[in-house]
Amino acid sequence: AFLDSAAYRRDSQRQWFVNRCQAVSSVSTALKAQFATSRQQSTFKYLAAFVAASEEKVKKANAKFLQQESIKFKSFFDTIEKNPLTGAQRQACLINEDCNLVLAGAGTGKTSTMIGRAGYLLASEQTKPEQILMLAFAKKAAEEMQDRQDKCLSAMLPQATPTIKTFHALGLEIISTVEGRRPTLTAFAEDNALFTRFIDNVVAELMQDAAYQEKVMKFCDCSPSLNSTSDVSQFLADFLVLFKQSSQTLAVLKKRIPKKDKSRFTLLIALFEPVFAAYQLHLSDRNEIDFADMIEKAIEYIENGRYHSPYQHILIDEFQDISQPRARLIKALLAQRDDVVLF
């Protein structure tokens, strides 16, 4: 039934059957020879043959399925976009492995493929719009893709098309679902000039202390690209953003100081620690979070089961831009359901 089903057979499904076959066949050869009926003997042979050739059998069954689907949905792929989708684009829409990576150069139709895949999953009734999560990194990219997708799929889906979100919108959705209210996002998150000005003010205040001022001068001496307090302030602002995105603690950071250039790194942490403390206190006093906090909190809610993912298909645009926290967020969603597919 598995090999004959009218669906793409994922490798995790094949592996499940292989494990079951091996468990059933784990009876010793002596016991099989002494007690197995002729029908059981033939079953053992059949299972052994499947285990030995499962990859080839599934590959052949999937090739047949792809050929049938290409014919069945030819009209859909011909008309979903202004130009008919290419053979490679159609393959990308149809192949439904556990994890699927599409490699495509600029201008080769990645967006068309994303929309074609979402449309195919819905047209073939494999899923519903609310079970598809489409992600883009930038708000503008998400809006442009949503507009294009709505135009392509609205005739087929008059009620709703899949919502295209940014990772930040997804994080807000997860936290809001669990907590029953939308978290307060700091103004710094979307106003870099405001954030930089805040760090400038913190550094200026710290510079009133002679010991801190001396450390800044020493740090500038061993960092040729830093020529002023303003340069140091910008450096610390950039470092703070990267540090929070890394999901590390200061204790871990201190342990990871390399022996080479140790004095410079020790100086950097001495300058950074009070700036970081002032920033965290600012957020805490106002009961606000930044983007890094939001992703961390969302991951926590998925991993501890307080958030139950409705998503069966996750499609991510420009995946090469993924960061470690965002990758952890996706891995947490994938780990929560056995039937979820990443594209």
CSV table of C-alpha atoms in Angstrom, one decimal:
chain,number,residue,atom,x,y,z
A,1,ALA,CA,0.0,0.0,0.0
A,2,PHE,CA,2.9,2.3,0.8
A,3,LEU,CA,4.6,1.7,-2.6
A,4,ASP,CA,1.3,2.0,-4.5
A,5,SER,CA,-0.1,5.1,-2.7
A,6,ALA,CA,-0.8,8.2,-4.8
A,7,ALA,CA,1.6,10.4,-2.9
A,8,TYR,CA,5.3,11.3,-2.7
A,9,ARG,CA,7.0,8.9,-0.3
A,10,ARG,CA,9.4,10.7,2.0
A,11,ASP,CA,12.6,9.1,3.2
A,12,SER,CA,11.4,9.2,6.9
A,13,GLN,CA,8.4,7.1,5.9
A,14,ARG,CA,10.6,4.6,4.0
A,15,GLN,CA,12.9,4.4,7.1
A,16,TRP,CA,9.9,3.7,9.4
A,17,PHE,CA,8.9,0.7,7.2
A,18,VAL,CA,12.5,-0.5,7.1
A,19,ASN,CA,12.7,-0.4,10.9
A,20,ARG,CA,9.3,-2.2,11.2
A,21,CYS,CA,10.4,-4.9,8.7
A,22,GLN,CA,13.7,-5.4,10.6
A,23,ALA,CA,11.9,-5.7,13.9
A,24,VAL,CA,9.4,-8.3,12.6
A,25,SER,CA,12.3,-10.2,10.9
A,26,SER,CA,14.5,-10.3,14.0
A,27,VAL,CA,13.6,-13.9,14.8
A,28,SER,CA,16.7,-16.2,14.7
A,29,THR,CA,17.3,-18.2,11.5
A,30,ALA,CA,17.1,-21.5,13.6
A,31,LEU,CA,13.7,-20.6,15.0
A,32,LYS,CA,12.4,-19.6,11.5
A,33,ALA,CA,13.6,-22.9,10.0
A,34,GLN,CA,12.0,-24.9,12.8
A,35,PHE,CA,8.7,-23.2,13.4
A,36,ALA,CA,7.8,-20.8,10.6
A,37,THR,CA,5.0,-21.9,8.2
A,38,SER,CA,5.6,-21.7,4.5
A,39,ARG,CA,3.4,-18.5,4.4
A,40,GLN,CA,5.6,-16.9,7.1
A,41,GLN,CA,8.7,-18.0,5.3
A,42,SER,CA,7.6,-16.2,2.2
A,43,THR,CA,6.7,-13.1,4.3
A,44,PHE,CA,10.2,-13.0,5.8
A,45,LYS,CA,11.7,-13.2,2.3
A,46,TYR,CA,9.4,-10.4,1.1
A,47,LEU,CA,10.4,-8.2,4.0
A,48,ALA,CA,14.1,-8.9,3.5
A,49,ALA,CA,13.8,-8.0,-0.2
A,50,PHE,CA,12.1,-4.8,0.7
A,51,VAL,CA,14.7,-3.8,3.2
A,52,ALA,CA,17.5,-4.6,0.8
A,53,ALA,CA,16.0,-2.6,-2.1
A,54,SER,CA,13.8,-0.1,-0.3
A,55,GLU,CA,15.7,3.0,-1.6
A,56,GLU,CA,15.5,1.8,-5.2
A,57,LYS,CA,11.8,0.7,-4.8
A,58,VAL,CA,10.8,4.1,-3.3
A,59,LYS,CA,12.9,6.0,-6.0
A,60,LYS,CA,11.0,4.1,-8.7
A,61,ALA,CA,7.6,4.7,-7.1
A,62,ASN,CA,8.3,8.4,-6.7
A,63,ALA,CA,9.5,8.8,-10.3
A,64,LYS,CA,6.2,7.3,-11.4
A,65,PHE,CA,4.3,9.6,-9.1
A,66,LEU,CA,6.1,12.7,-10.3
A,67,GLN,CA,5.4,11.8,-13.9
A,68,GLN,CA,1.7,11.3,-13.2
A,69,GLU,CA,1.4,14.6,-11.2
A,70,SER,CA,3.2,16.5,-14.0
A,71,ILE,CA,0.5,15.4,-16.4
A,72,LYS,CA,-2.4,15.8,-14.0
A,73,PHE,CA,-1.4,19.4,-13.0
A,74,LYS,CA,0.0,20.5,-16.4
A,75,SER,CA,-2.7,23.1,-16.9
A,76,PHE,CA,-2.1,24.5,-13.3
A,77,PHE,CA,1.7,24.8,-13.9
A,78,ASP,CA,1.1,26.3,-17.3
A,79,THR,CA,-1.1,29.1,-16.0
A,80,ILE,CA,-0.2,29.8,-12.3
A,81,GLU,CA,2.3,32.5,-13.4
A,82,LYS,CA,2.5,34.8,-16.4
A,83,ASN,CA,4.9,32.3,-18.0
A,84,PRO,CA,4.5,28.5,-17.7
A,85,LEU,CA,6.8,27.0,-15.0
A,86,THR,CA,9.9,25.2,-16.3
A,87,GLY,CA,10.5,21.5,-15.9
A,88,ALA,CA,12.9,22.1,-13.0
A,89,GLN,CA,10.4,24.5,-11.3
A,90,ARG,CA,7.7,21.9,-11.6
A,91,GLN,CA,10.0,19.2,-10.1
A,92,ALA,CA,10.7,21.6,-7.1
A,93,CYS,CA,6.9,22.0,-6.6
A,94,LEU,CA,6.2,18.3,-6.7
A,95,ILE,CA,9.0,16.7,-4.8
A,96,ASN,CA,7.9,16.4,-1.2
A,97,GLU,CA,10.9,15.1,0.8
A,98,ASP,CA,11.2,15.8,4.6
A,99,CYS,CA,13.6,18.6,3.9
A,100,ASN,CA,13.9,20.2,0.4
A,101,LEU,CA,16.7,22.6,-0.7
A,102,VAL,CA,16.1,24.5,-3.9
A,103,LEU,CA,19.3,26.0,-5.4
A,104,ALA,CA,18.6,28.8,-7.9
A,105,GLY,CA,20.4,31.8,-9.2
A,106,ALA,CA,19.1,35.4,-9.2
A,107,GLY,CA,16.3,36.0,-11.6
A,108,THR,CA,15.6,32.2,-12.3
A,109,GLY,CA,12.1,32.3,-10.7
A,110,LYS,CA,12.5,31.4,-7.1
A,111,THR,CA,9.3,33.4,-6.1
A,112,SER,CA,7.4,31.7,-8.9
A,113,THR,CA,8.5,28.3,-7.6
A,114,MET,CA,7.5,29.2,-4.0
A,115,ILE,CA,4.0,30.3,-5.2
A,116,GLY,CA,3.7,27.3,-7.5
A,117,ARG,CA,4.5,24.9,-4.7
A,118,ALA,CA,2.0,26.5,-2.3
A,119,GLY,CA,-0.6,26.5,-5.0
A,120,TYR,CA,0.1,22.8,-5.9
A,121,LEU,CA,-0.1,21.7,-2.3
A,122,LEU,CA,-3.5,23.3,-2.1
A,123,ALA,CA,-4.8,22.3,-5.5
A,124,SER,CA,-3.9,18.7,-4.8
A,125,GLU,CA,-5.6,19.0,-1.5
A,126,GLN,CA,-2.6,17.9,0.5
A,127,THR,CA,-3.0,20.7,3.0
A,128,LYS,CA,-5.0,23.9,3.8
A,129,PRO,CA,-3.9,27.5,3.6
A,130,GLU,CA,-3.7,27.9,7.4
A,131,GLN,CA,-1.3,24.9,7.5
A,132,ILE,CA,1.3,26.5,5.2
A,133,LEU,CA,3.9,28.8,6.7
A,134,MET,CA,5.7,31.0,4.2
A,135,LEU,CA,8.6,33.0,5.5
A,136,ALA,CA,10.7,35.9,4.1
A,137,PHE,CA,13.5,37.8,5.9
A,138,ALA,CA,12.5,41.4,5.2
A,139,LYS,CA,9.0,43.0,5.6
A,140,LYS,CA,9.1,44.5,2.1
A,141,ALA,CA,10.0,41.1,0.5
A,142,ALA,CA,7.1,39.4,2.4
A,143,GLU,CA,4.6,42.1,1.3
A,144,GLU,CA,5.7,41.9,-2.4
A,145,MET,CA,5.5,38.1,-2.4
A,146,GLN,CA,2.1,38.2,-0.7
A,147,ASP,CA,0.8,40.6,-3.3
A,148,ARG,CA,2.1,38.5,-6.1
A,149,GLN,CA,0.8,35.3,-4.6
A,150,ASP,CA,-2.7,36.7,-3.9
A,151,LYS,CA,-2.9,37.6,-7.6
A,152,CYS,CA,-1.9,34.1,-8.7
A,153,LEU,CA,-3.9,32.1,-6.2
A,154,SER,CA,-7.0,34.3,-5.5
A,155,ALA,CA,-9.1,32.6,-8.2
A,156,MET,CA,-8.4,29.2,-6.8
A,157,LEU,CA,-8.7,30.4,-3.1
A,158,PRO,CA,-11.3,33.1,-2.8
A,159,GLN,CA,-11.4,32.8,1.0
A,160,ALA,CA,-7.7,33.0,1.9
A,161,THR,CA,-4.2,32.4,0.6
A,162,PRO,CA,-1.3,31.3,2.8
A,163,THR,CA,0.0,34.3,4.8
A,164,ILE,CA,3.6,35.2,4.1
A,165,LYS,CA,5.3,36.3,7.3
A,166,THR,CA,8.7,37.6,8.4
A,167,PHE,CA,10.5,35.7,11.2
A,168,HIS,CA,9.7,38.6,13.5
A,169,ALA,CA,6.0,38.4,12.7
A,170,LEU,CA,6.1,34.7,13.4
A,171,GLY,CA,7.8,35.3,16.7
A,172,LEU,CA,5.2,37.8,17.7
A,173,GLU,CA,2.4,35.4,16.6
A,174,ILE,CA,3.8,32.6,18.8
A,175,ILE,CA,4.3,34.7,21.9
A,176,SER,CA,0.9,36.4,21.5
A,177,THR,CA,-0.8,33.0,21.1
A,178,VAL,CA,0.8,31.7,24.3
A,179,GLU,CA,0.5,34.8,26.4
A,180,GLY,CA,-2.8,36.1,25.1
A,181,ARG,CA,-1.4,39.5,24.3
A,182,ARG,CA,1.1,41.0,21.9
A,183,PRO,CA,4.5,41.7,23.6
A,184,THR,CA,5.8,45.3,23.6
A,185,LEU,CA,8.6,45.5,21.1
A,186,THR,CA,11.3,48.1,21.8
A,187,ALA,CA,11.4,51.1,19.5
A,188,PHE,CA,15.1,50.3,19.0
A,189,ALA,CA,14.1,47.2,17.0
A,190,GLU,CA,12.9,49.1,14.0
A,191,ASP,CA,14.8,52.4,14.5
A,192,ASN,CA,18.6,51.9,14.2
A,193,ALA,CA,19.3,55.6,14.6
A,194,LEU,CA,17.5,55.7,17.9
A,195,PHE,CA,19.3,52.6,19.1
A,196,THR,CA,22.7,54.0,18.1
A,197,ARG,CA,21.9,57.3,19.9
A,198,PHE,CA,21.0,55.4,23.1
A,199,ILE,CA,24.4,53.5,23.0
A,200,ASP,CA,26.2,56.8,22.3
A,201,ASN,CA,24.5,58.3,25.5
A,202,VAL,CA,25.4,55.3,27.6
A,203,VAL,CA,29.1,55.4,26.4
A,204,ALA,CA,29.2,59.2,27.0
A,205,GLU,CA,28.0,58.7,30.6
A,206,LEU,CA,30.5,55.9,31.2
A,207,MET,CA,33.3,58.1,29.9
A,208,GLN,CA,32.7,60.4,32.9
A,209,ASP,CA,34.6,57.6,34.8
A,210,ALA,CA,38.4,58.0,34.4
A,211,ALA,CA,39.0,54.2,34.6
A,212,TYR,CA,36.5,53.5,31.8
A,213,GLN,CA,37.9,56.4,29.7
A,214,GLU,CA,41.4,54.9,30.0
A,215,LYS,CA,40.1,51.5,28.8
A,216,VAL,CA,38.5,53.2,25.8
A,217,MET,CA,41.9,54.8,24.9
A,218,LYS,CA,43.7,51.5,25.3
A,219,PHE,CA,41.2,49.8,23.1
A,220,CYS,CA,41.6,52.4,20.4
A,221,ASP,CA,45.4,52.0,20.5
A,222,CYS,CA,45.1,48.3,19.7
A,223,SER,CA,42.3,48.7,17.2
A,224,PRO,CA,43.6,50.7,14.2
A,225,SER,CA,40.0,51.2,12.7
A,226,LEU,CA,38.8,53.0,15.9
A,227,ASN,CA,39.9,56.6,16.1
A,228,SER,CA,37.3,58.2,18.4
A,229,THR,CA,34.8,57.6,21.2
A,230,SER,CA,32.1,57.7,18.5
A,231,ASP,CA,33.8,54.8,16.6
A,232,VAL,CA,34.0,52.8,19.8
A,233,SER,CA,30.3,53.5,20.5
A,234,GLN,CA,29.3,52.3,17.1
A,235,PHE,CA,31.5,49.2,17.5
A,236,LEU,CA,29.8,48.4,20.8
A,237,ALA,CA,26.4,48.9,19.3
A,238,ASP,CA,27.1,46.5,16.4
A,239,PHE,CA,28.7,44.0,18.9
A,240,LEU,CA,25.6,44.1,21.1
A,241,VAL,CA,23.3,43.2,18.3
A,242,LEU,CA,25.5,40.3,17.2
A,243,PHE,CA,26.0,39.2,20.8
A,244,LYS,CA,22.2,39.0,21.5
A,245,GLN,CA,21.6,37.2,18.2
A,246,SER,CA,24.2,34.6,19.2
A,247,SER,CA,22.0,33.5,22.2
A,248,GLN,CA,25.2,33.4,24.3
A,249,THR,CA,25.8,34.6,27.9
A,250,LEU,CA,28.6,36.9,29.0
A,251,ALA,CA,30.0,34.0,31.1
A,252,VAL,CA,30.3,31.8,28.0
A,253,LEU,CA,31.8,34.7,26.1
A,254,LYS,CA,34.5,35.2,28.7
A,255,LYS,CA,35.4,31.5,28.6
A,256,ARG,CA,35.8,31.7,24.8
A,257,ILE,CA,38.4,34.5,24.8
A,258,PRO,CA,41.2,33.3,22.6
A,259,LYS,CA,44.7,33.1,24.0
A,260,LYS,CA,46.0,35.0,21.0
A,261,ASP,CA,45.1,38.7,21.4
A,262,LYS,CA,43.7,38.0,24.9
A,263,SER,CA,44.3,41.5,26.3
A,264,ARG,CA,42.3,43.2,23.5
A,265,PHE,CA,39.3,40.8,23.9
A,266,THR,CA,39.4,41.3,27.7
A,267,LEU,CA,39.3,45.0,27.1
A,268,LEU,CA,36.4,44.7,24.7
A,269,ILE,CA,34.4,42.7,27.3
A,270,ALA,CA,35.2,45.3,30.0
A,271,LEU,CA,33.9,48.1,27.8
A,272,PHE,CA,30.9,46.1,26.6
A,273,GLU,CA,29.6,44.7,29.9
A,274,PRO,CA,28.3,48.0,31.4
A,275,VAL,CA,26.8,49.0,28.0
A,276,PHE,CA,25.0,45.7,27.8
A,277,ALA,CA,23.8,46.0,31.4
A,278,ALA,CA,22.4,49.5,30.7
A,279,TYR,CA,20.6,48.3,27.5
A,280,GLN,CA,19.0,45.3,29.3
A,281,LEU,CA,17.9,47.5,32.2
A,282,HIS,CA,16.3,49.9,29.7
A,283,LEU,CA,14.3,47.0,28.2
A,284,SER,CA,13.4,45.6,31.7
A,285,ASP,CA,12.2,48.9,33.1
A,286,ARG,CA,9.8,49.4,30.2
A,287,ASN,CA,8.8,45.7,30.0
A,288,GLU,CA,10.0,45.6,26.4
A,289,ILE,CA,11.7,43.0,24.3
A,290,ASP,CA,13.9,43.2,21.2
A,291,PHE,CA,14.0,40.9,18.1
A,292,ALA,CA,16.6,38.6,19.7
A,293,ASP,CA,14.5,38.2,22.9
A,294,MET,CA,11.4,37.6,20.8
A,295,ILE,CA,13.0,34.7,18.8
A,296,GLU,CA,14.4,33.2,22.0
A,297,LYS,CA,11.0,33.4,23.8
A,298,ALA,CA,9.2,31.9,20.7
A,299,ILE,CA,11.7,29.0,20.7
A,300,GLU,CA,11.2,28.4,24.4
A,301,TYR,CA,7.4,28.2,24.0
A,302,ILE,CA,7.7,25.7,21.1
A,303,GLU,CA,10.2,23.5,22.9
A,304,ASN,CA,8.2,23.4,26.2
A,305,GLY,CA,5.0,22.6,24.3
A,306,ARG,CA,3.1,25.7,25.3
A,307,TYR,CA,2.8,26.6,21.6
A,308,HIS,CA,1.3,23.9,19.3
A,309,SER,CA,2.3,24.5,15.6
A,310,PRO,CA,-0.5,24.3,13.1
A,311,TYR,CA,2.0,24.2,10.2
A,312,GLN,CA,2.4,21.1,8.0
A,313,HIS,CA,4.5,22.8,5.3
A,314,ILE,CA,7.2,25.5,6.0
A,315,LEU,CA,8.5,27.4,3.0
A,316,ILE,CA,11.5,29.8,3.5
A,317,ASP,CA,12.6,32.3,0.9
A,318,GLU,CA,16.4,33.2,0.7
A,319,PHE,CA,17.3,30.5,3.2
A,320,GLN,CA,21.0,31.3,2.8
A,321,ASP,CA,20.4,34.3,5.1
A,322,ILE,CA,19.4,32.1,8.0
A,323,SER,CA,20.9,32.9,11.4
A,324,GLN,CA,21.5,30.5,14.3
A,325,PRO,CA,18.5,31.6,16.4
A,326,ARG,CA,16.2,31.5,13.3
A,327,ALA,CA,17.5,28.1,12.4
A,328,ARG,CA,16.8,26.9,16.0
A,329,LEU,CA,13.2,28.3,15.7
A,330,ILE,CA,12.6,26.3,12.5
A,331,LYS,CA,14.2,23.2,14.0
A,332,ALA,CA,11.9,23.5,17.0
A,333,LEU,CA,8.8,23.7,14.7
A,334,LEU,CA,10.1,20.7,12.7
A,335,ALA,CA,10.6,18.7,15.9
A,336,GLN,CA,7.1,19.2,17.1
A,337,ARG,CA,5.3,17.3,14.3
A,338,ASP,CA,6.1,14.1,12.4
A,339,ASP,CA,4.3,15.2,9.3
A,340,VAL,CA,6.0,18.7,8.8
A,341,VAL,CA,7.9,19.3,5.6
A,342,LEU,CA,10.6,22.0,5.1
A,343,PHE,CA,11.1,23.7,1.7
